[in-house]
Amino acid sequence: MLWVGTSWKMNGTLASARDYASRLRDALADGAPAGVQPFIIPPATALAAVHDVLGDGSPVLLGAQNAHWADAGAWTGEISVAQAADAGAALVEIGHSERREFFAETDETVNRKVRATLGHGLRPLLCVGEPGAVFDAGGSVDHVLGQVAAALAGVGDAGRVLIAYEPIWAIGEHGREAHPEDLTDVFAALAAEYGDQVTALLYGGSVNQRNAAETLAVPGVGGLFVGRSAWQVEGYLELLRIAAGLAPVPGR
Ligand code: PEP
């Protein structure tokens, strides 16, 4: 199964979220493409609306972009994992580099959030990745393995965890597209260490409709986590089609 999803970050309105969701629902009325698990991560304000539009039993999983480790309390501005689940989320994105850089997310808070998410029966989508200077110095594998080990500390069963390797130098409008050979060492290390423990290893960072297939061909890559290229529903559907063409066929 290839996991292919998008986070909309802090973009859109309720109207645009409903429009995207209804087009996606209609396009996938017969189910998700074989071998592909779609997921979308709207802003928290649109989570419930998107869930309503997609409907119960949708093949598209919903996620929250962040959630606090506490179940409730005096944490102004935060939402809890339970609240995210109540609004329809099945997974929680944790540790994106923007949250680590701009919102003081640390390995420790990432770990707390991973454990809280698992504790509520949701899937953590754990984001890890190194800055460009670390990549240039050849330190990517150590950096990424260190982040994953910290995030999973004390987690007995990581079977519901998704790991997204998102090198900071590759994501967003100032990122540079990774070449497949830039990714092989990290995915080899992640696959060796965690491949049989977690649900899937995803890649994210300037993925688009042109480079998706070659990215999915990197050994160990089990899905794509996409920003800009999936913010229009047609772009996302195209990525799902590309993944479907590469997904393992059951029984073969
Ligand atoms: C991201 O920011 O996590 C991301 C993958 O974005 P993009 O695809 O736009 O590089």
XYZ file of N, CA and C and ligand atoms in Angstrom:
766
model
N 0.850 -1.205 0.000
C 0.000 0.000 0.000
C 0.883 1.252 0.000
N 0.619 2.158 -0.934
C 1.344 3.429 -0.955
C 0.456 4.511 -0.332
N 1.005 5.231 0.617
C 0.257 6.301 1.276
C 0.584 7.613 0.556
N -0.460 8.307 0.126
C -0.246 9.560 -0.604
C -1.172 10.623 -0.021
N -0.569 11.648 0.564
C -1.395 12.652 1.225
C -0.844 14.039 1.085
N -1.684 14.981 1.507
C -1.292 16.378 1.442
C -1.721 17.113 2.700
N -0.895 18.044 3.130
C -1.283 19.026 4.147
C -1.478 20.359 3.445
N -2.610 20.995 3.764
C -2.891 22.295 3.127
C -2.215 23.436 3.873
N -1.557 23.111 4.976
C -0.961 24.154 5.828
C -2.025 25.218 6.156
N -1.618 26.492 6.285
C -2.561 27.538 6.717
C -3.164 28.219 5.493
N -3.832 27.416 4.677
C -4.376 27.937 3.422
C -5.843 27.569 3.287
N -6.572 28.445 2.646
C -7.926 28.141 2.244
C -8.981 28.627 3.216
N -10.203 28.491 2.749
C -11.384 28.892 3.514
C -12.267 27.669 3.682
N -13.338 27.820 4.440
C -14.298 26.710 4.533
C -14.867 26.390 3.158
N -15.122 27.429 2.381
C -15.704 27.193 1.052
C -14.729 26.424 0.164
N -13.459 26.816 0.171
C -12.500 26.117 -0.706
C -12.242 24.700 -0.197
N -12.281 24.526 1.115
C -12.075 23.184 1.678
C -13.225 22.263 1.283
N -14.441 22.779 1.366
C -15.613 21.960 0.983
C -15.583 21.646 -0.512
N -15.164 22.612 -1.288
C -15.109 22.402 -2.739
C -14.100 21.295 -3.083
N -12.914 21.384 -2.494
C -11.870 20.349 -2.712
C -12.407 18.985 -2.285
N -13.012 18.963 -1.093
C -13.480 17.671 -0.553
C -14.578 17.074 -1.417
N -15.469 17.910 -1.934
C -16.564 17.342 -2.727
C -16.035 16.833 -4.063
N -15.076 17.523 -4.647
C -14.500 17.020 -5.907
C -13.745 15.708 -5.671
N -13.046 15.653 -4.551
C -12.296 14.436 -4.234
C -13.268 13.280 -3.992
N -14.314 13.558 -3.218
C -15.340 12.521 -2.949
C -15.916 11.993 -4.260
N -16.260 12.898 -5.167
C -16.882 12.461 -6.422
C -15.892 11.669 -7.274
N -14.627 12.123 -7.276
C -13.623 11.434 -8.106
C -13.320 10.033 -7.562
N -13.482 9.869 -6.255
C -13.172 8.569 -5.648
C -14.446 7.831 -5.226
N -15.521 8.120 -5.916
C -16.815 7.508 -5.542
C -16.750 5.981 -5.601
N -15.904 5.460 -6.467
C -15.770 3.996 -6.556
C -14.665 3.458 -5.657
N -14.119 4.298 -4.808
C -13.054 3.868 -3.902
C -11.720 4.472 -4.299
N -10.755 4.296 -3.439
C -9.406 4.795 -3.724
C -8.784 3.938 -4.822
N -7.844 4.490 -5.579
C -7.130 3.662 -6.555
C -6.500 2.459 -5.845
N -6.502 1.323 -6.521
C -5.993 0.091 -5.900
C -4.565 0.283 -5.409
N -4.339 -0.131 -4.189
C -2.988 -0.080 -3.639
C -2.571 1.273 -3.089
N -3.512 2.218 -3.038
C -3.165 3.567 -2.573
C -4.069 3.966 -1.409
N -3.485 4.524 -0.374
C -4.238 5.068 0.754
C -4.137 6.595 0.735
N -5.192 7.276 0.304
C -5.149 8.745 0.295
C -5.403 9.328 1.690
N -4.774 10.468 1.956
C -5.112 11.218 3.179
C -4.927 12.712 2.926
N -5.780 13.501 3.574
C -5.638 14.957 3.455
C -5.676 15.576 4.847
N -4.914 16.643 4.976
C -4.743 17.284 6.277
C -5.088 18.769 6.136
N -6.368 19.088 6.325
C -6.797 20.482 6.213
C -6.410 21.275 7.464
N -6.575 22.587 7.423
C -6.458 23.356 8.668
C -7.516 22.880 9.663
N -7.254 23.038 10.941
C -8.180 22.536 11.966
C -9.582 23.114 11.808
N -9.663 24.358 11.343
C -10.978 24.993 11.208
C -11.859 24.273 10.184
N -11.240 23.555 9.248
C -12.008 22.939 8.169
C -12.168 21.428 8.343
N -11.592 20.903 9.410
C -11.574 19.448 9.576
C -12.992 18.856 9.595
N -13.844 19.399 10.437
C -15.196 18.837 10.563
C -15.987 19.010 9.272
N -15.805 20.156 8.631
C -16.542 20.394 7.377
C -16.092 19.414 6.301
N -14.787 19.190 6.206
C -14.273 18.250 5.207
C -14.764 16.840 5.526
N -14.784 16.517 6.796
C -15.283 15.198 7.199
C -16.740 15.032 6.793
N -17.553 16.058 7.009
C -18.965 15.993 6.623
C -19.116 15.787 5.121
N -18.314 16.518 4.354
C -18.446 16.422 2.892
C -18.000 15.047 2.397
N -16.902 14.554 2.922
C -16.404 13.244 2.461
C -17.352 12.126 2.866
N -17.952 12.273 4.024
C -18.925 11.281 4.485
C -18.275 10.117 5.203
N -19.099 9.429 5.991
C -18.601 8.251 6.709
C -18.192 7.183 5.700
N -17.141 6.471 6.015
C -16.716 5.397 5.130
C -15.929 5.863 3.926
N -15.537 7.138 3.927
C -14.724 7.638 2.814
C -13.393 6.889 2.748
N -12.886 6.644 1.537
C -11.560 6.027 1.429
C -10.429 6.996 1.765
N -10.775 8.258 1.960
C -9.763 9.273 2.255
C -9.673 9.468 3.760
N -8.507 9.257 4.323
C -8.324 9.513 5.757
C -8.059 10.997 5.965
N -8.523 11.482 7.114
C -8.320 12.890 7.451
C -7.295 13.016 8.556
N -6.550 14.107 8.521
C -5.573 14.336 9.568
C -5.625 15.761 10.093
N -5.075 15.942 11.299
C -4.875 17.279 11.875
C -3.405 17.640 11.704
N -3.125 18.932 11.585
C -1.745 19.373 11.342
C -0.908 19.411 12.616
N -1.578 19.272 13.742
C -0.904 19.345 15.036
C -1.937 18.986 16.096
N -1.507 18.490 17.225
C -2.411 18.326 18.360
C -1.567 18.287 19.625
N -2.167 18.758 20.708
C -1.461 18.800 21.988
C -1.464 17.418 22.642
N -0.495 17.212 23.528
C -0.412 15.904 24.191
C -1.424 15.748 25.312
N -1.877 16.883 25.874
C -2.846 16.779 26.978
C -4.248 16.562 26.413
N -5.093 15.894 27.188
C -6.445 15.614 26.711
C -7.331 16.853 26.746
N -7.060 17.739 27.701
C -7.875 18.937 27.876
C -7.133 19.855 28.830
N -7.573 21.098 28.908
C -6.989 21.958 29.931
C -6.637 23.345 29.442
N -5.811 24.019 30.250
C -5.489 25.426 30.019
C -4.321 25.537 29.045
N -4.590 25.290 27.798
C -3.572 25.332 26.747
C -4.110 26.193 25.612
N -4.221 27.483 25.866
C -4.869 28.388 24.933
C -4.306 28.259 23.518
N -5.213 28.123 22.587
C -4.817 28.072 21.185
C -4.530 26.692 20.656
N -4.493 25.713 21.527
C -4.169 24.349 21.097
C -5.453 23.532 20.898
N -5.318 22.435 20.186
C -6.392 21.438 20.161
C -5.803 20.111 20.631
N -6.631 19.302 21.266
C -6.148 18.016 21.761
C -6.333 16.939 20.690
N -5.685 15.819 20.908
C -5.866 14.681 19.996
C -7.337 14.256 20.005
N -7.937 14.265 21.206
C -9.346 13.867 21.301
C -10.238 14.812 20.496
N -9.928 16.110 20.545
C -10.731 17.060 19.765
C -10.527 16.852 18.266
N -9.277 16.571 17.885
C -9.008 16.317 16.468
C -9.794 15.087 16.006
N -9.810 14.059 16.851
C -10.559 12.846 16.506
C -12.056 13.145 16.428
N -12.534 13.953 17.368
C -13.950 14.317 17.392
C -14.354 15.040 16.103
N -13.409 15.782 15.528
C -13.694 16.518 14.284
C -13.489 15.648 13.050
N -13.043 14.417 13.248
C -12.941 13.510 12.096
C -11.548 13.039 11.761
N -10.543 13.475 12.529
C -9.170 13.095 12.181
C -8.888 11.643 12.543
N -8.186 10.984 11.655
C -7.702 9.620 11.918
C -6.199 9.621 12.113
N -5.573 10.710 11.721
C -4.128 10.816 11.946
C -3.762 12.231 12.359
N -2.591 12.350 12.965
C -2.093 13.653 13.426
C -0.679 13.843 12.909
N -0.485 14.932 12.187
C 0.857 15.297 11.723
C 1.638 15.863 12.913
N 2.839 15.376 13.098
C 3.618 15.782 14.279
C 5.059 16.067 13.865
N 5.563 17.200 14.325
C 6.991 17.479 14.163
C 7.396 18.030 12.815
N 6.452 18.603 12.062
C 6.864 19.234 10.796
C 7.943 20.277 11.099
N 8.852 20.441 10.163
C 9.993 21.344 10.423
C 9.538 22.777 10.681
N 8.404 23.173 10.107
C 7.915 24.531 10.397
C 7.483 24.645 11.850
N 6.918 23.595 12.387
C 6.534 23.636 13.801
C 7.775 23.563 14.691
N 8.768 22.811 14.274
C 9.994 22.754 15.080
C 10.687 24.117 15.055
N 10.713 24.770 13.870
C 11.449 26.034 13.758
C 10.682 27.218 14.347
N 9.388 27.314 14.073
C 8.656 28.532 14.431
C 7.791 28.391 15.675
N 7.528 27.174 16.121
C 6.620 26.993 17.250
C 7.236 26.159 18.360
N 8.562 26.198 18.420
C 9.290 25.626 19.556
C 9.023 24.151 19.779
N 8.671 23.446 18.707
C 8.493 21.997 18.830
C 9.867 21.362 19.039
N 9.975 20.512 20.021
C 11.250 19.856 20.309
C 11.078 18.348 20.189
N 12.200 17.626 20.236
C 12.099 16.171 20.222
C 11.206 15.693 21.363
N 11.269 16.400 22.505
C 10.469 15.957 23.652
C 8.972 16.180 23.420
N 8.609 17.346 22.883
C 7.170 17.571 22.652
C 6.668 16.674 21.521
N 7.521 16.441 20.553
C 7.144 15.519 19.471
C 6.854 14.138 20.053
N 7.710 13.695 20.941
C 7.522 12.390 21.575
C 6.214 12.343 22.376
N 5.938 13.402 23.128
C 4.686 13.430 23.898
C 3.481 13.349 22.977
N 3.565 14.056 21.859
C 2.430 14.079 20.926
C 2.265 12.727 20.228
N 3.378 12.099 19.901
C 3.297 10.766 19.289
C 2.609 9.812 20.256
N 3.021 9.853 21.512
C 2.442 8.913 22.483
C 0.961 9.221 22.734
N 0.622 10.525 22.797
C -0.794 10.883 22.995
C -1.633 10.433 21.805
N -1.098 10.612 20.620
C -1.847 10.241 19.412
C -2.097 8.733 19.387
N -1.064 7.965 19.685
C -1.236 6.508 19.741
C -2.207 6.123 20.855
N -2.113 6.838 21.970
C -2.979 6.537 23.115
C -4.462 6.711 22.790
N -4.743 7.598 21.827
C -6.138 7.813 21.420
C -6.511 6.964 20.216
N -5.616 6.095 19.808
C -5.946 5.194 18.703
C -5.823 5.822 17.328
N -5.182 7.013 17.250
C -4.970 7.640 15.943
C -3.559 7.316 15.464
N -3.308 7.674 14.217
C -1.980 7.426 13.648
C -1.136 8.695 13.696
N 0.043 8.638 14.295
C 0.966 9.770 14.172
C 1.614 9.751 12.784
N 1.642 10.925 12.147
C 2.433 11.096 10.924
C 3.651 11.905 11.355
N 4.697 11.206 11.660
C 5.889 11.811 12.257
C 6.785 12.373 11.149
N 7.020 13.695 11.211
C 7.859 14.345 10.196
C 9.263 14.553 10.754
N 10.223 14.180 9.953
C 11.634 14.350 10.328
C 12.393 14.853 9.104
N 13.538 15.452 9.355
C 14.338 15.918 8.225
C 15.410 16.880 8.674
N 16.491 16.906 7.915
C 17.651 17.690 8.302
C 17.749 19.007 7.523
N 18.398 20.015 8.117
C 18.672 21.252 7.383
C 19.714 21.016 6.282
N 19.781 21.971 5.358
C 20.705 21.837 4.235
C 22.157 21.675 4.667
N 22.567 22.375 5.714
C 23.969 22.306 6.138
C 24.318 20.891 6.615
N 23.367 20.246 7.241
C 23.600 18.876 7.714
C 23.688 17.925 6.515
N 22.815 18.142 5.543
C 22.880 17.321 4.319
C 24.240 17.512 3.644
N 24.646 18.774 3.505
C 25.918 19.071 2.822
C 27.101 18.424 3.554
N 27.003 18.332 4.875
C 28.099 17.755 5.667
C 28.005 16.231 5.755
N 27.026 15.647 5.089
C 26.896 14.182 5.097
C 26.275 13.627 6.364
N 25.551 14.487 7.098
C 25.011 14.028 8.385
C 23.542 13.647 8.366
N 22.963 13.473 7.179
C 21.506 13.268 7.102
C 21.040 12.028 7.863
N 21.714 10.921 7.658
C 21.251 9.670 8.276
C 21.260 9.792 9.797
N 22.351 10.265 10.361
C 22.418 10.386 11.822
C 21.348 11.329 12.355
N 21.169 12.437 11.662
C 20.188 13.433 12.105
C 18.785 12.826 12.124
N 18.428 12.175 11.037
C 17.076 11.630 10.901
C 16.858 10.470 11.866
N 17.824 9.577 11.960
C 17.654 8.458 12.901
C 17.549 8.970 14.332
N 18.280 10.019 14.648
C 18.199 10.608 15.986
C 16.816 11.179 16.256
N 16.254 11.870 15.275
C 14.915 12.448 15.459
C 13.866 11.339 15.635
N 13.982 10.285 14.840
C 12.982 9.212 14.941
C 13.116 8.494 16.291
N 14.345 8.219 16.687
C 14.533 7.529 17.974
C 13.948 8.355 19.112
N 14.170 9.672 19.086
C 13.623 10.530 20.145
C 12.099 10.536 20.099
N 11.551 10.601 18.908
C 10.084 10.670 18.769
C 9.412 9.386 19.236
N 10.098 8.264 19.061
C 9.477 6.970 19.398
C 9.913 6.439 20.764
N 10.656 7.246 21.512
C 11.111 6.794 22.831
C 9.903 6.413 23.697
N 9.949 5.246 24.270
C 8.868 4.818 25.159
C 7.647 4.299 24.431
N 7.693 4.276 23.116
C 6.569 3.750 22.336
C 6.793 2.255 22.152
N 5.933 1.478 22.743
C 6.121 0.027 22.666
C 5.856 -0.514 21.273
N 4.715 -0.154 20.734
C 4.305 -0.687 19.434
C 4.122 0.490 18.475
N 5.013 0.579 17.496
C 4.965 1.703 16.552
C 4.232 1.314 15.262
N 3.467 0.250 15.329
C 2.843 -0.280 14.116
C 1.894 0.674 13.421
N 1.346 1.648 14.151
C 0.409 2.588 13.525
C 1.091 3.884 13.092
N 2.395 3.952 13.261
C 3.116 5.202 12.962
C 3.466 5.269 11.477
N 3.320 6.474 10.930
C 3.841 6.780 9.598
C 5.006 7.729 9.795
N 6.087 7.492 9.091
C 7.224 8.405 9.163
C 7.359 9.101 7.814
N 7.405 10.435 7.858
C 7.633 11.199 6.624
C 9.010 11.846 6.702
N 9.895 11.417 5.810
C 11.203 12.067 5.709
C 11.045 13.288 4.814
N 11.238 14.463 5.418
C 11.067 15.722 4.709
C 12.299 16.594 4.949
N 13.338 16.440 4.125
C 14.524 17.276 4.323
C 14.165 18.755 4.200
N 14.639 19.554 5.139
C 14.224 20.957 5.186
C 14.642 21.691 3.912
N 15.771 21.258 3.343
C 16.272 21.930 2.142
C 15.404 21.636 0.919
N 14.495 20.689 1.037
C 13.710 20.274 -0.132
C 12.259 20.740 -0.073
N 11.821 21.286 1.065
C 10.384 21.562 1.172
C 10.070 23.036 0.969
N 8.862 23.266 0.494
C 8.356 24.623 0.373
C 8.876 25.343 -0.862
N 8.431 26.595 -1.018
C 8.731 27.301 -2.270
C 10.206 27.636 -2.430
N 10.971 27.629 -1.335
C 12.409 27.882 -1.462
C 13.217 26.580 -1.489
N 12.526 25.471 -1.472
C 13.223 24.184 -1.461
C 13.736 23.814 -2.847
N 14.734 22.939 -2.850
C 15.175 22.395 -4.143
C 14.726 20.944 -4.231
N 14.310 20.559 -5.409
C 13.868 19.175 -5.600
C 15.007 18.216 -5.291
N 14.700 17.171 -4.559
C 15.720 16.152 -4.296
C 15.870 15.259 -5.524
N 17.074 14.802 -5.777
C 17.281 13.750 -6.769
C 17.107 12.419 -6.031
N 16.681 11.390 -6.738
C 16.506 10.099 -6.048
C 17.751 9.698 -5.268
N 18.932 9.950 -5.818
C 20.156 9.525 -5.121
C 20.400 10.317 -3.830
N 19.746 11.487 -3.692
C 19.848 12.230 -2.427
C 19.121 11.513 -1.292
N 18.207 10.623 -1.668
C 17.302 10.032 -0.673
C 17.665 8.611 -0.292
N 18.535 7.995 -1.078
C 18.740 6.545 -0.908
C 19.312 6.197 0.464
N 20.282 6.948 0.942
C 20.916 6.577 2.214
C 19.932 6.676 3.380
N 19.174 7.756 3.413
C 18.232 7.922 4.528
C 17.159 6.846 4.476
N 16.631 6.569 3.290
C 15.585 5.540 3.224
C 16.146 4.146 3.506
N 17.370 3.909 3.098
C 17.969 2.605 3.431
C 18.100 2.476 4.943
N 18.531 3.548 5.595
C 18.700 3.500 7.053
C 17.351 3.390 7.755
N 16.365 4.176 7.311
C 15.039 4.100 7.934
C 14.418 2.719 7.723
N 14.573 2.190 6.521
C 13.983 0.878 6.235
C 14.644 -0.198 7.084
N 15.969 -0.104 7.229
C 16.672 -1.120 8.020
C 16.251 -1.054 9.484
N 16.090 0.170 9.982
C 15.822 0.344 11.414
C 14.336 0.208 11.756
N 13.482 0.751 10.875
C 12.061 0.860 11.230
C 11.101 0.245 10.212
N 11.629 -0.216 9.090
C 10.761 -0.674 8.000
C 9.733 -1.701 8.412
N 10.120 -2.618 9.309
C 9.149 -3.653 9.703
C 8.427 -3.284 10.999
N 8.652 -2.069 11.503
C 7.992 -1.666 12.760
C 6.853 -0.691 12.547
N 6.932 0.130 11.479
C 5.941 1.188 11.275
C 5.067 0.845 10.071
N 4.009 1.635 9.892
C 3.095 1.371 8.772
C 3.775 1.635 7.436
N 4.434 2.792 7.323
C 5.056 3.143 6.042
C 6.050 4.277 6.240
N 6.982 4.369 5.305
C 7.953 5.461 5.246
C 7.601 6.306 4.025
N 7.342 7.598 4.262
C 6.926 8.488 3.175
C 8.040 9.485 2.873
N 7.987 10.025 1.659
C 8.895 11.127 1.337
C 8.079 12.391 1.081
N 8.588 13.527 1.558
C 7.967 14.818 1.268
C 9.012 15.873 1.013
N 8.732 16.753 0.071
C 9.639 17.866 -0.247
C 9.675 18.102 -1.745
N 8.912 19.110 -2.194
C 8.866 19.477 -3.626
C 8.515 18.298 -4.522
N 7.693 17.403 -3.997
C 7.171 16.334 -4.860
C 6.175 16.956 -5.833
N 6.222 16.523 -7.089
C 5.240 16.998 -8.065
C 4.898 15.861 -9.031
N 4.068 16.205 -9.987
C 3.572 15.178 -10.901
C 4.685 14.675 -11.818
N 5.741 15.432 -11.964
C 6.864 15.011 -12.815
C 7.826 14.082 -12.079
N 8.073 14.355 -10.790
C 9.104 13.558 -10.096
C 8.519 12.487 -9.162
N 7.198 12.395 -9.095
C 6.587 11.460 -8.127
C 6.996 10.012 -8.397
N 6.978 9.614 -9.648
C 7.253 8.197 -9.948
C 8.688 7.837 -9.587
N 9.640 8.707 -9.919
C 11.035 8.371 -9.614
C 11.272 8.397 -8.099
N 10.527 9.238 -7.406
C 10.654 9.261 -5.946
C 10.107 7.974 -5.337
N 8.961 7.537 -5.834
C 8.374 6.294 -5.318
C 9.226 5.073 -5.651
N 10.110 5.236 -6.632
C 10.970 4.103 -7.011
C 12.198 3.969 -6.101
N 12.445 4.952 -5.245
C 13.584 4.846 -4.320
C 13.287 3.721 -3.323
N 14.180 2.758 -3.172
C 13.910 1.647 -2.250
C 13.582 2.146 -0.834
N 12.513 1.623 -0.291
C 12.097 2.019 1.053
C 10.963 3.025 1.062
N 10.826 3.799 -0.024
C 9.769 4.817 -0.053
C 8.421 4.125 -0.222
N 7.522 4.402 0.744
C 6.212 3.759 0.728
C 5.078 4.754 0.603
N 5.406 5.946 0.116
C 4.343 6.927 -0.063
C 4.904 8.322 -0.198
N 4.000 9.265 -0.403
C 4.388 10.661 -0.633
C 3.572 11.569 0.275
N 4.244 12.570 0.824
C 3.564 13.602 1.595
C 3.831 14.913 0.858
N 2.759 15.526 0.392
C 2.885 16.572 -0.629
C 2.252 17.870 -0.152
N 2.906 18.976 -0.453
C 2.334 20.293 -0.199
C 1.745 20.863 -1.479
N 2.483 21.816 -2.047
C 1.944 22.669 -3.120
C 1.338 21.911 -4.294
N 1.957 20.812 -4.676
C 1.491 20.135 -5.899
C 0.161 19.413 -5.716
N -0.336 19.399 -4.495
C -1.622 18.731 -4.256
C -2.670 19.703 -3.718
N -2.376 20.973 -3.762
C -3.334 21.937 -3.210
C -4.497 22.204 -4.148
N -4.355 21.827 -5.416
C -5.504 21.796 -6.323
C -5.899 20.327 -6.442
N -7.186 20.067 -6.380
C -7.607 18.665 -6.303
C -7.177 17.876 -7.535
N -7.143 18.515 -8.713
C -6.720 17.770 -9.907
C -5.264 17.319 -9.778
N -4.441 18.170 -9.190
C -3.046 17.803 -8.974
C -2.916 16.627 -8.020
N -3.736 16.645 -6.989
C -3.706 15.537 -6.026
C -4.178 14.239 -6.684
N -5.269 14.342 -7.450
C -5.780 13.133 -8.113
C -4.745 12.565 -9.080
N -4.005 13.437 -9.738
C -2.966 12.962 -10.653
C -1.883 12.200 -9.876
N -1.520 12.709 -8.719
C -0.530 12.003 -7.893
C -1.063 10.640 -7.433
N -2.342 10.585 -7.098
C -2.939 9.287 -6.722
C -2.881 8.320 -7.899
N -3.138 8.830 -9.111
C -3.087 7.959 -10.300
C -1.657 7.465 -10.540
N -0.687 8.349 -10.371
C 0.720 7.946 -10.574
C 1.081 6.852 -9.568
N 0.680 7.064 -8.324
C 0.992 6.055 -7.293
C 0.294 4.738 -7.601
N -0.943 4.828 -8.070
C -1.690 3.599 -8.370
C -0.981 2.786 -9.448
N -0.358 3.487 -10.381
C 0.360 2.796 -11.447
C 1.593 2.070 -10.950
N 2.042 2.433 -9.765
C 3.272 1.842 -9.220
C 3.010 0.956 -8.013
N 1.769 0.995 -7.526
C 1.469 0.256 -6.288
C 1.591 -1.242 -6.512
N 2.066 -1.968 -5.508
C 2.126 -3.420 -5.636
C 0.742 -3.994 -5.865
N 0.625 -4.939 -6.775
C -0.677 -5.555 -7.047
C -0.846 -6.751 -6.114
N -1.927 -6.758 -5.288
C -2.108 -7.858 -4.346
C -2.154 -9.203 -5.075
N -1.505 -10.166 -4.519
C -1.565 -11.521 -5.083
C -0.525 -11.807 -6.140
N 0.214 -10.775 -6.559
C 1.257 -11.045 -7.553
C 2.626 -11.145 -6.910
C 6.005 20.314 3.202
O 6.121 21.489 3.487
O 5.925 19.443 4.089
C 5.978 19.918 1.810
C 6.132 18.650 1.496
O 5.764 20.925 0.939
P 6.039 20.957 -0.632
O 5.523 19.683 -1.240
O 5.273 22.152 -1.116
O 7.515 21.107 -0.805
